[in-house]
Tab-separated table of C-alpha atoms in Angstrom:
chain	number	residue	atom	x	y	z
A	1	UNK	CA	0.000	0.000	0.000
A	2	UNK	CA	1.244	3.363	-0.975
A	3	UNK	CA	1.709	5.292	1.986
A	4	UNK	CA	1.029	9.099	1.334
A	5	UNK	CA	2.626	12.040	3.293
A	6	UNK	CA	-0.390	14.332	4.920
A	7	UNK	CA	0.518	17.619	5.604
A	8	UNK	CA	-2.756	18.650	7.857
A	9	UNK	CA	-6.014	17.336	9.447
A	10	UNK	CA	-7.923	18.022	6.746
A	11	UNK	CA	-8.508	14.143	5.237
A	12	UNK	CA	-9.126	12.480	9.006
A	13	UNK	CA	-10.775	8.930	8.125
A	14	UNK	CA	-13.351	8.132	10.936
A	15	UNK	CA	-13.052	5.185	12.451
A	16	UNK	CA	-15.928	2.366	12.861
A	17	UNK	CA	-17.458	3.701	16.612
A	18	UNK	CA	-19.360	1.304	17.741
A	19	UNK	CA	-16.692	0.047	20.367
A	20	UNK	CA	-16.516	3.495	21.312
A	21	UNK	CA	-20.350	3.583	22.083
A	22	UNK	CA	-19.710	0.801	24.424
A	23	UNK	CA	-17.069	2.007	25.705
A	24	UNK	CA	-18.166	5.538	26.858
A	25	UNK	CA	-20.913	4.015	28.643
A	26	UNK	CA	-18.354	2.197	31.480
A	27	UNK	CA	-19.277	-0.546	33.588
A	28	UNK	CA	-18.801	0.524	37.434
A	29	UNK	CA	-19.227	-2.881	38.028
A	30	UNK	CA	-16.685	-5.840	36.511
A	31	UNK	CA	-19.668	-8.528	35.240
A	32	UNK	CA	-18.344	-11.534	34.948
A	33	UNK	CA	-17.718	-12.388	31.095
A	34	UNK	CA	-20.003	-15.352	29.775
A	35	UNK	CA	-18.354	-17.776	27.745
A	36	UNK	CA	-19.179	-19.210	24.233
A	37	UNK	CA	-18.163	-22.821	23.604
A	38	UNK	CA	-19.645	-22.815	19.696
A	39	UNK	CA	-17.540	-25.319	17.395
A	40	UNK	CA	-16.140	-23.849	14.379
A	41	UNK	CA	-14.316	-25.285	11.033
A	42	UNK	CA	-11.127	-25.218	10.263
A	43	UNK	CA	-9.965	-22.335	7.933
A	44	UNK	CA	-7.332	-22.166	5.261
A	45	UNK	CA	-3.811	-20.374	6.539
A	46	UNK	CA	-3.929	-18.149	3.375
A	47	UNK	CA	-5.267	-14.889	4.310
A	48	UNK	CA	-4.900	-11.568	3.029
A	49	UNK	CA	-4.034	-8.783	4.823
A	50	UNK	CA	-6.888	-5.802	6.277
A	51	UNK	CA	-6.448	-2.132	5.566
A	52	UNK	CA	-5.036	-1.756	8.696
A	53	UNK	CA	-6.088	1.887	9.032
A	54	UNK	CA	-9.799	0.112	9.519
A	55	UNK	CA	-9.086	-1.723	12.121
A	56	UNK	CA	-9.384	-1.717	15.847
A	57	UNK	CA	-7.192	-3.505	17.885
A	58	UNK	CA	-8.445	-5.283	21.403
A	59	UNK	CA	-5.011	-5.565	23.942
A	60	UNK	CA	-4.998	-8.053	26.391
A	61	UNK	CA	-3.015	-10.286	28.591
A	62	UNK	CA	-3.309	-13.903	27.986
A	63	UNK	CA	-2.507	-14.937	32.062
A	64	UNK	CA	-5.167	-12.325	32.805
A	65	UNK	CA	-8.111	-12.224	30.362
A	66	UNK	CA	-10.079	-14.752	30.800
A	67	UNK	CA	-9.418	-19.228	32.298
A	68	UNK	CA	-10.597	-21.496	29.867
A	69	UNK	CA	-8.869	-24.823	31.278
A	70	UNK	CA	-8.363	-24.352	34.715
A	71	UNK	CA	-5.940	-27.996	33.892
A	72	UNK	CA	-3.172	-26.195	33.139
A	73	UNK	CA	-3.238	-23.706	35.550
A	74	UNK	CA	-0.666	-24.907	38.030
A	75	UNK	CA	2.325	-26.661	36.885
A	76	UNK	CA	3.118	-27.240	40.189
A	77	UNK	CA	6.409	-24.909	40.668
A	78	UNK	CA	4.614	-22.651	43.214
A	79	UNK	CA	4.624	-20.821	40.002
A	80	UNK	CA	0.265	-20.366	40.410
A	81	UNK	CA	-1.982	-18.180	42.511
A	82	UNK	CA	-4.444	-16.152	41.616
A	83	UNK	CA	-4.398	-14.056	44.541
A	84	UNK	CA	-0.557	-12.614	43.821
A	85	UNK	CA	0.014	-10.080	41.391
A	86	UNK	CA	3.485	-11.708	40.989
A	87	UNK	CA	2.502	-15.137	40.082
A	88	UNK	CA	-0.301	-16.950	37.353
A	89	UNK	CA	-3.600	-16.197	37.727
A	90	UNK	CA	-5.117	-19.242	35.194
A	91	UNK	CA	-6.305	-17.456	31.758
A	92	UNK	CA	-5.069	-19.392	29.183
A	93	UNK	CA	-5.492	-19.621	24.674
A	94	UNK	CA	-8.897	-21.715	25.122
A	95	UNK	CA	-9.932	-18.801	27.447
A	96	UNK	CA	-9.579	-16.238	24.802
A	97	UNK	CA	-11.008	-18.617	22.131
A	98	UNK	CA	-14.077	-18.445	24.724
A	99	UNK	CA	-14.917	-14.482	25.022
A	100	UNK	CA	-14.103	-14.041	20.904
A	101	UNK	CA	-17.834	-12.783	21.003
A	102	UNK	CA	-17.223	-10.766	23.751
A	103	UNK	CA	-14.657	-8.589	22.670
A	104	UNK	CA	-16.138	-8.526	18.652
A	105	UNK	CA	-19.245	-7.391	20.103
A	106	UNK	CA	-17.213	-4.497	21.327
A	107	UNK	CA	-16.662	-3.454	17.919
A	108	UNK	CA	-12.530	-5.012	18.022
A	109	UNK	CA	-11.601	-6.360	14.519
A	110	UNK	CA	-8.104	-7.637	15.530
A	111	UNK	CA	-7.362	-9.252	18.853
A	112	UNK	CA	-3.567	-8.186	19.872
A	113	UNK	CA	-2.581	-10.701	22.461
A	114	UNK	CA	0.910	-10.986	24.728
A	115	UNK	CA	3.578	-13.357	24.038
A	116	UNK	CA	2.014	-16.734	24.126
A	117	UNK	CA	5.647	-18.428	24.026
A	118	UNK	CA	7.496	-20.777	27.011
A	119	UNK	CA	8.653	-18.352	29.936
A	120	UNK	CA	10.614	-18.205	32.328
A	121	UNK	CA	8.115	-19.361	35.089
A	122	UNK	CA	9.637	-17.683	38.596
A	123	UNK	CA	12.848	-15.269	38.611
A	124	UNK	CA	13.945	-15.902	42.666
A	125	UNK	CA	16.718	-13.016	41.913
A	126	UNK	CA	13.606	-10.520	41.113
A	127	UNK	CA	10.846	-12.086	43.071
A	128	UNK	CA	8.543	-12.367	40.454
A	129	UNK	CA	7.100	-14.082	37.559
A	130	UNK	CA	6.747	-14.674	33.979
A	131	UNK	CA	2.975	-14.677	33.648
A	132	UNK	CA	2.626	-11.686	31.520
A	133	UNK	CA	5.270	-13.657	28.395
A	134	UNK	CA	7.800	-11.415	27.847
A	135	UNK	CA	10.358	-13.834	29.792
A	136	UNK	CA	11.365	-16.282	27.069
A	137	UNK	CA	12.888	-19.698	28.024
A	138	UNK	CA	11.979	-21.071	24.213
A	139	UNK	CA	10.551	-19.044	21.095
A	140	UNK	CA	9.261	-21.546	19.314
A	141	UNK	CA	6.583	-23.599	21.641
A	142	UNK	CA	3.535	-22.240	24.096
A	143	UNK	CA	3.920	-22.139	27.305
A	144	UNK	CA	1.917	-24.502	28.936
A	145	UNK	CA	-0.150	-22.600	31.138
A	146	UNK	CA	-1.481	-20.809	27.880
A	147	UNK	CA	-2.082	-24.414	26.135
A	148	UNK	CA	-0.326	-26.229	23.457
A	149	UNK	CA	0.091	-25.562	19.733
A	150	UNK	CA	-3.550	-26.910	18.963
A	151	UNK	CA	-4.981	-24.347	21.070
A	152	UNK	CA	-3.363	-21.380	19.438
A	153	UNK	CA	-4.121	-23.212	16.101
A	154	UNK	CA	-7.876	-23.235	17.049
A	155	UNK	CA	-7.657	-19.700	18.590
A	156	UNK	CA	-6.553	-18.092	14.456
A	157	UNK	CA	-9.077	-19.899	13.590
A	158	UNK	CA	-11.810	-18.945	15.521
A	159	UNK	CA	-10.687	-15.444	14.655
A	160	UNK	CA	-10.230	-15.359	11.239
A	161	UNK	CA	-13.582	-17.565	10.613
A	162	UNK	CA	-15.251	-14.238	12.013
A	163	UNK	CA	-13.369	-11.883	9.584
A	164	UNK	CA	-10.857	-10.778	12.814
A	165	UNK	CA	-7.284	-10.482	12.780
A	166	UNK	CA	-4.273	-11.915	15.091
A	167	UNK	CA	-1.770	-9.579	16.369
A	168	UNK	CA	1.201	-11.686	18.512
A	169	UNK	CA	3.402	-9.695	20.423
A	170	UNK	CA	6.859	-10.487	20.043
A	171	UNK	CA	10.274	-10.208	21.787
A	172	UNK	CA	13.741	-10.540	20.108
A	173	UNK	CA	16.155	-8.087	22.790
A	174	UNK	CA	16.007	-10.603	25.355
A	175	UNK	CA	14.971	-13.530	27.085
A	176	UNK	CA	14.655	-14.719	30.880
A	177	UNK	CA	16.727	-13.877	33.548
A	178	UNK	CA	19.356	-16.898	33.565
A	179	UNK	CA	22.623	-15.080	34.050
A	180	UNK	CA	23.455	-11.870	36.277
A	181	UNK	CA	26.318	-9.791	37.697
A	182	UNK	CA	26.941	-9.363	41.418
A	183	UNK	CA	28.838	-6.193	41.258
A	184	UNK	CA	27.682	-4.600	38.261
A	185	UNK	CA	28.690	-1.084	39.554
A	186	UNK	CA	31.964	-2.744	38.866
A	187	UNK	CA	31.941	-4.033	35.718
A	188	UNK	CA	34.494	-3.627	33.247
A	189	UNK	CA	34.300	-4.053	29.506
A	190	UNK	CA	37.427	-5.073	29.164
A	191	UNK	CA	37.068	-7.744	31.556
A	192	UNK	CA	33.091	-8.913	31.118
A	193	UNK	CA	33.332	-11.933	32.590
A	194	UNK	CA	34.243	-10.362	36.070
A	195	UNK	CA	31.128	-10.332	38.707
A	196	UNK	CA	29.309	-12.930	35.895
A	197	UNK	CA	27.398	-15.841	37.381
A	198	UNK	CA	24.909	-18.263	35.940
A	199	UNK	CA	21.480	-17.960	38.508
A	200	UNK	CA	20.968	-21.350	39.791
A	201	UNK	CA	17.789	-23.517	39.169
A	202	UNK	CA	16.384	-20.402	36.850
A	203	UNK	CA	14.022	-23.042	35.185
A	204	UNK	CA	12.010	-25.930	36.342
A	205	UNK	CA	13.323	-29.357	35.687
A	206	UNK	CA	13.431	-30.624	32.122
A	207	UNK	CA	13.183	-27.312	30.450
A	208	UNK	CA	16.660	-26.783	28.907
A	209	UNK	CA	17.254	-23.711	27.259
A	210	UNK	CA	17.689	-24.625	23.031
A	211	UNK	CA	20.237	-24.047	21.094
A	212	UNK	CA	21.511	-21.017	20.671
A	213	UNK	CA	19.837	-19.593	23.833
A	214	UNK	CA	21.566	-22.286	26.169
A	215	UNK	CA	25.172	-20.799	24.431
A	216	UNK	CA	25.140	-18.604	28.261
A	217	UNK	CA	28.317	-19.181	29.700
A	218	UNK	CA	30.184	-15.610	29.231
A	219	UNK	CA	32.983	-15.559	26.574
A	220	UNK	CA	36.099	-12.571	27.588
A	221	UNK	CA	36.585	-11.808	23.875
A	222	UNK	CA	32.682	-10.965	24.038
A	223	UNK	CA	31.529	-12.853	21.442
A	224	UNK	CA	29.036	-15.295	21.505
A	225	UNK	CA	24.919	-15.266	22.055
A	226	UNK	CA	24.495	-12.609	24.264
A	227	UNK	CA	25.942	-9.497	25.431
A	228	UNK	CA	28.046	-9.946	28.531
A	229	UNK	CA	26.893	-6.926	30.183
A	230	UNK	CA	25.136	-5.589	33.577
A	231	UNK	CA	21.650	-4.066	34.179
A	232	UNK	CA	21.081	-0.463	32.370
A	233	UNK	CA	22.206	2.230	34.809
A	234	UNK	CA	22.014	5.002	32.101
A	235	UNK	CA	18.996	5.145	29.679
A	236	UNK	CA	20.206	7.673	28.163
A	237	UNK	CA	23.409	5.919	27.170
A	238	UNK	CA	23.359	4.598	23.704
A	239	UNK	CA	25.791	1.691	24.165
A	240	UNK	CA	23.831	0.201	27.384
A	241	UNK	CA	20.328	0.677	25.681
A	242	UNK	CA	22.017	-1.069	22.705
A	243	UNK	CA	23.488	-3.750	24.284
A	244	UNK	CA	23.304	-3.656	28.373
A	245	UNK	CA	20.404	-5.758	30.429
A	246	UNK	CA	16.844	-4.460	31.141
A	247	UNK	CA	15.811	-4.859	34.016
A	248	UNK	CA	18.359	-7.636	34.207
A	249	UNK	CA	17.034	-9.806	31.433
A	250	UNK	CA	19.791	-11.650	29.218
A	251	UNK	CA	20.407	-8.988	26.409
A	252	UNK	CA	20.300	-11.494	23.437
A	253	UNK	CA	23.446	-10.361	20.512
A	254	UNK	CA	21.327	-9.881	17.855
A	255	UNK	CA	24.120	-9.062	15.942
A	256	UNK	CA	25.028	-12.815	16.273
A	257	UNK	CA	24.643	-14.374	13.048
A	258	UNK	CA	23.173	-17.897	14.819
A	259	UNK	CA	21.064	-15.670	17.074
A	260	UNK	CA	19.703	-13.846	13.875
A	261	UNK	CA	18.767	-17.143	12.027
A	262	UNK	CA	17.398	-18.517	15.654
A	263	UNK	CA	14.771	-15.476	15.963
A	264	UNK	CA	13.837	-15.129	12.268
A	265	UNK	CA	12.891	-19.103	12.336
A	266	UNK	CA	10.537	-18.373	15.367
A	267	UNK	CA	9.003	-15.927	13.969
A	268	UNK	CA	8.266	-16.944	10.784
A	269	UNK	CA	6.932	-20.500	12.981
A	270	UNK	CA	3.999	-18.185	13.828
A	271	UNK	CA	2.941	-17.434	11.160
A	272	UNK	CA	3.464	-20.355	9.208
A	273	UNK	CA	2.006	-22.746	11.912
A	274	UNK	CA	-0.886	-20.705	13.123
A	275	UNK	CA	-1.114	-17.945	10.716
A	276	UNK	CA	-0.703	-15.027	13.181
A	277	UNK	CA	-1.241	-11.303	11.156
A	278	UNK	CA	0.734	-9.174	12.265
A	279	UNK	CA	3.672	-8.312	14.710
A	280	UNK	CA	3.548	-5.912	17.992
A	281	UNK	CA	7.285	-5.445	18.659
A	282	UNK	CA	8.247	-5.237	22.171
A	283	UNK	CA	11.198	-3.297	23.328
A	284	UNK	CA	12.339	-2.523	20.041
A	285	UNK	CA	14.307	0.761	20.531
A	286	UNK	CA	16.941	-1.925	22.578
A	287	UNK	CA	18.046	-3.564	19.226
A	288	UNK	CA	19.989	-2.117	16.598
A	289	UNK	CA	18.489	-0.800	13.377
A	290	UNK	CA	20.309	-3.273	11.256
A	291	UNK	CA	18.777	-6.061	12.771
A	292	UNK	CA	15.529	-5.109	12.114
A	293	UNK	CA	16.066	-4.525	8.244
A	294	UNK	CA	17.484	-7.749	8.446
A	295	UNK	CA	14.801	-9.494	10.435
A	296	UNK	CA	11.938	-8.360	8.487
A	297	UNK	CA	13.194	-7.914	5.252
A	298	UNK	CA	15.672	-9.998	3.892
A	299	UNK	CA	15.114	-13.095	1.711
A	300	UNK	CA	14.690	-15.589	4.612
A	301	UNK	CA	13.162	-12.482	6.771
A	302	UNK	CA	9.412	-12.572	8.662
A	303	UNK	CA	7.960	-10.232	5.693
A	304	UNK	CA	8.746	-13.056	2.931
A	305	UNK	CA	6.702	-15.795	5.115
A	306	UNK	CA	3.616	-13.723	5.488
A	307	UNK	CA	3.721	-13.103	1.936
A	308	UNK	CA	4.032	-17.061	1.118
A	309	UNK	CA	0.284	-17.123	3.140
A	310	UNK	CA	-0.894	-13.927	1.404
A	311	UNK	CA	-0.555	-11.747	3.674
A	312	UNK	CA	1.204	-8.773	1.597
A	313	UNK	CA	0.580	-6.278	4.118
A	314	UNK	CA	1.552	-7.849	7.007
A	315	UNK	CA	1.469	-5.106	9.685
A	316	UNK	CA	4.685	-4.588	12.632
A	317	UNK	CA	4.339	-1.848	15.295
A	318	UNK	CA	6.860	-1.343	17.541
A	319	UNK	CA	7.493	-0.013	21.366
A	320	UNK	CA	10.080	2.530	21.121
A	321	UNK	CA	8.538	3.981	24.721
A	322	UNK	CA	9.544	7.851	24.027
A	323	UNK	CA	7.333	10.402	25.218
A	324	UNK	CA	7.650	14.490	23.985
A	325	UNK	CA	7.601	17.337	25.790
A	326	UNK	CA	5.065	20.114	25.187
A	327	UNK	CA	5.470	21.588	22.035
A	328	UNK	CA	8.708	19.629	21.034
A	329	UNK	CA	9.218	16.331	19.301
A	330	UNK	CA	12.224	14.509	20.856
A	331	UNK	CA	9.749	11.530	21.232
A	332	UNK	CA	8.693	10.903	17.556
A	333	UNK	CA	12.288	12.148	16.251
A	334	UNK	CA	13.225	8.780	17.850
A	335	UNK	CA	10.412	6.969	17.031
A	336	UNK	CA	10.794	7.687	13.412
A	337	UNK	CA	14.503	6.130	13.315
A	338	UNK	CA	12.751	2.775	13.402
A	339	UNK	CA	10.602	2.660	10.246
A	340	UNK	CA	13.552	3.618	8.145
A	341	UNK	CA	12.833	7.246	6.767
A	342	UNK	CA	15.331	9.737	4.126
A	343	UNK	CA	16.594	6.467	2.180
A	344	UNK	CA	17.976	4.641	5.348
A	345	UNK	CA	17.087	0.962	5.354
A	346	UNK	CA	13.329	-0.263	5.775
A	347	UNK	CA	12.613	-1.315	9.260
A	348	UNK	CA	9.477	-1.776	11.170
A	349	UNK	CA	5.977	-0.757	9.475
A	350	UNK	CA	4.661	1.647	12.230
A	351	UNK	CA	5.738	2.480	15.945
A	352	UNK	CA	3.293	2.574	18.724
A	353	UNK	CA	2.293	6.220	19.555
A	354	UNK	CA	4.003	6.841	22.847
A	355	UNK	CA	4.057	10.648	22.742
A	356	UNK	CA	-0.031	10.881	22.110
A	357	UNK	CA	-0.747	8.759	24.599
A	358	UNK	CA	1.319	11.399	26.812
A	359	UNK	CA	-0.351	14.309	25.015
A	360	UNK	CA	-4.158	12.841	26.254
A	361	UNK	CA	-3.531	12.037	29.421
A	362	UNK	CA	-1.982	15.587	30.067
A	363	UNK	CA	-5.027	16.823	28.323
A	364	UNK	CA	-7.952	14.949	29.576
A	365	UNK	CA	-6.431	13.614	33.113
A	366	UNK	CA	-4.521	16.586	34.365
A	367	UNK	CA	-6.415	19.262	32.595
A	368	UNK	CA	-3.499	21.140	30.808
A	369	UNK	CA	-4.011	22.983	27.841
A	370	UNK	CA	-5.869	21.525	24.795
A	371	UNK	CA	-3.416	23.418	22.535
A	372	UNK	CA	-1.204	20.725	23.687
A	373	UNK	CA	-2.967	18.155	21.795
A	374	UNK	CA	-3.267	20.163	18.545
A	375	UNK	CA	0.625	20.635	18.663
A	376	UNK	CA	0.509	16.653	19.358
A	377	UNK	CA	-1.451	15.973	16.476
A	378	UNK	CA	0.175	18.342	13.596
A	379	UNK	CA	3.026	16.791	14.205
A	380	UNK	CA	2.116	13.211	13.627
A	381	UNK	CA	0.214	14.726	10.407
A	382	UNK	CA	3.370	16.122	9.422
A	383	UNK	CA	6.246	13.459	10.381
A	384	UNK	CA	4.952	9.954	10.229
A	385	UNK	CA	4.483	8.332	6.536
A	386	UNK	CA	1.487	7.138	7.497
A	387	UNK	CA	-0.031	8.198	10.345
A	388	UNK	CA	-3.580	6.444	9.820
A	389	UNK	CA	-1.412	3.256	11.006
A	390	UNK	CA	0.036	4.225	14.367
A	391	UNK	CA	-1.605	2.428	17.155
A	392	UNK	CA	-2.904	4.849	19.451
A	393	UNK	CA	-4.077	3.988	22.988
A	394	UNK	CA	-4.503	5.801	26.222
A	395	UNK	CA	-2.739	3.643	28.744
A	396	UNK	CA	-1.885	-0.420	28.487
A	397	UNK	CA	0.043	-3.366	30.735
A	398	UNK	CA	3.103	-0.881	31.731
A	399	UNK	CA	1.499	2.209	32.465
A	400	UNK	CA	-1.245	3.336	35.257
A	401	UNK	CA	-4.463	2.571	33.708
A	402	UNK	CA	-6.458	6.022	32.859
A	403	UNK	CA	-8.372	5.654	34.728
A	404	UNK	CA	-6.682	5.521	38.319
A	405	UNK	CA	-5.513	9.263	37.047
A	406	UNK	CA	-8.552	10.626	36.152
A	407	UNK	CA	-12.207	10.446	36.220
A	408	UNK	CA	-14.628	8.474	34.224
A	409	UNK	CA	-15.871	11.392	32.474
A	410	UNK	CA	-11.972	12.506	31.839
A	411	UNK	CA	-11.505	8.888	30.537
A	412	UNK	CA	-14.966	9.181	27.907
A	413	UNK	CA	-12.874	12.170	26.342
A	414	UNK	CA	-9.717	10.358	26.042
A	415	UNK	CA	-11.023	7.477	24.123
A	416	UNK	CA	-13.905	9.513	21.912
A	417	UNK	CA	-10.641	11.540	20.781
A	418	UNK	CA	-8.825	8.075	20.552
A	419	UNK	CA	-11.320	6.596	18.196
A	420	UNK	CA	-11.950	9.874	16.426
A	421	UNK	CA	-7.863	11.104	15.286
A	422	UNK	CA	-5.735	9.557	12.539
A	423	UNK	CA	-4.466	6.123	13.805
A	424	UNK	CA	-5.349	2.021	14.633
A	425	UNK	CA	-7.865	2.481	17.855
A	426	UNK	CA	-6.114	0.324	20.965
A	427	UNK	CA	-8.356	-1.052	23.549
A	428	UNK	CA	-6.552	-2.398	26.374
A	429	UNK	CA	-8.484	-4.889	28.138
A	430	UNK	CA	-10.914	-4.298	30.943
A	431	UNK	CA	-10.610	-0.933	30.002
A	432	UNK	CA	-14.630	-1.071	29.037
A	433	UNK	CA	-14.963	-2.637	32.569
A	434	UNK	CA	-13.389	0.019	34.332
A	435	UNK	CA	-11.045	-1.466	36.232
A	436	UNK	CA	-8.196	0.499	37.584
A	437	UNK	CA	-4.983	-1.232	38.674
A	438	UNK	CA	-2.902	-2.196	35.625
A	439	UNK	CA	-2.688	-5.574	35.471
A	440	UNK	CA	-6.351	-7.167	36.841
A	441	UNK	CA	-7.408	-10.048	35.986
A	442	UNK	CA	-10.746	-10.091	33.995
A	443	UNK	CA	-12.158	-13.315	35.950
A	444	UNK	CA	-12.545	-14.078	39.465
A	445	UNK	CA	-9.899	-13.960	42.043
């Protein structure tokens, strides 16, 4: 699809707003969601891409959405209880398979869900655990408290048999938390072994790490995997966000050739095996450009499998979590380094729109000026290629939830504007329920 350069508000497409009907009229009370067990058919893996600018994308969080097989909810590693916000709380693939009715009759077309892949199931160095996906152990199977292959099979194809998309969010900067530095005030790059130290019993028993992600033992000459660094002390250090731990998770090398081939055969797993639409990109401003011209577009690249199943337009938003100032554009400056703009390399399709999502909850939640969202929105006019495919959103799994900042008639504004401006509507789940801490689940306990 041609993208086209607009210069002003003047050719806003309105989006469908019948989720925005139901959403401006907010449950105070969380009713319990009613399930639908209806058999479906099988459909065919070839499907073409949506006009993504149509679309409207329902977030949520496999672990806390909704239980559909309350079997696989405790894999006995004291990994399971509902009542922690650290640990499992039960919802599963067959769960979202379940409430498919519930969030289309929303008015959602595509369903963005979080990693469904193995995780790390407890970190004991961070006291917490890898519910929420984004802890990799293995890229290429389910975890099992999500379900098994079949079940994400049966969950496309429940989706795409109602003319509804699958977003899968992806990670490729990192994985679990396997290795870590004692002193990493201390370390050294010249010596990065020094302080280094495998984390004993970081996984269960009988879940080896595969090949190359068990390749963990640090290397002095630095080669190898991963990079054999500390926890980021300096965001605004370009080497460490490049190349240093977050939040102590093993920084993968993706400028490792092996590593390279490892992640682009995962990826294009998904879609080949369960025919997944399109890519949410976690931490993406942590990986250098190259790799992601590489990753998505070279011959043996994600892009080329989604075309294989027709999916020309196969549609990859990334996090690059940069927020603006007031009248300034620091955030989006960044932002745009990732799609690959003034003849640099092509790299990700679209970037999640951090520095709106700012803009509105200034706006609407503290009551600042509304000038500040007409800057906010010129400028996204003006600097993306195509702004009618930026997911916008007004809060998500790692921010406060709108609502705990603002009232419910502050929150009606937000997402009427949301649903209204140039962009993909994001929903974030329980959002039309009204719940307030972050990371609720959407069933009992």
């Amino acid at each position: 699809m041609e993208h086209k350069k607009y210069k002003t508000l003047n050719n806003i497409k309105f989006l469908p707003l019948s989720i925005a009907l139901a959403l401006t009229g907010c449950h105070s009370d969380s009713k319990a969601i009613e399930k639908d067990n209806n058999a479906v058919a099988p459909v065919d893996n070839q499907v073409a891409s949506p006009d993504w600018q149509d679309q409207v994308i329902y977030f949520l969080m496999i672990d806390r959405f909704n239980d559909g097989n309350s079997q696989n909810n405790d894999q006995g590693q004291n990994e399971y209880d509902p009542t922690s916000d650290k640990k499992f709380s039960g919802g599963d693939l067959q769960g979202v398979t379940d409430q498919l009715s519930y969030i289309q009759d929303l008015g959602a077309t595509s369903i963005w869900i979080t990693p469904p892949v193995a995780n790390q199931w407890w970190d004991s160095e961070q006291n917490y655990g890898g519910y929420h996906g984004y802890w990799a152990r293995d890229f290429q199977k389910v975890d099992k408290h999500f379900g098994d292959l079949e079940d994400y099979q049966a969950l496309s194809r429940e989706i795409h048999s109602r003319n509804m998309f699958l977003i899968q969010d992806i990670v490729t900067n990192h994985v679990g938390n396997f290795f870590t530095y004692d002193n990493p005030y201390n370390y050294d790059a010249s010596n990065p072994c020094t302080g280094f130290r495998l984390i004993d019993s970081a996984l269960a028993a009988n879940q080896p790490l595969p090949y190359p992600l068990n390749q963990n033992q640090c290397k002095d000459d630095g080669t190898g995997s991963y990079h054999w660094t500390p926890s980021i002390t300096d965001h605004n250090n370009p080497i460490q966000e490049k190349t240093w731990q977050l939040s102590d998770l093993d920084d993968l090398n993706t400028s490792d050739p092996e590593v390279r081939k490892y992640l682009k055969e995962s990826y294009r797993k998904w879609i080949k095996d369960v025919g997944v639409d399109a890519y949410r990109v976690d931490t993406a401003k942590f990986v250098e450009h190259d790799f992601w011209n590489d990753f998505f577009h070279s011959e043996d690249g994600v892009l080329s499998q989604a075309k294989e199943t027709g999916r020309d337009n196969f549609l990859t938003f990334g996090e690059v979590f940069e927020a603006s100032t007031p009248y300034k554009t620091e955030g989006e400056e960044k932002m745009l380094t990732y799609i690959g703009e003034n003849g640099s390399p092509a790299q990700l399709t679209s970037v999640l729109n951090f520095p709106l999502q700012t803009t509105m909850t200034r706006v609407f939640a503290s009551g600042q000026p509304t000038d500040y969202l007409r800057f906010r929105l010129e400028r996204m006019m003006e600097m993306f290629p195509n702004p009618y495919i930026m997911p916008n959103f007004i809060d998500n799994h790692v921010l406060p939830r709108f609502l705990s900042q603002a009232s419910p008639e502050d929150m009606q504004q937000a997402l009427i504007t949301m649903m209204t401006v140039p962009g993909i509507p994001v929903i974030y789940q329980g959002t039309e329920q009204a719940i307030v801490n972050s990371r609720d689940s959407m069933f009992n306990g």
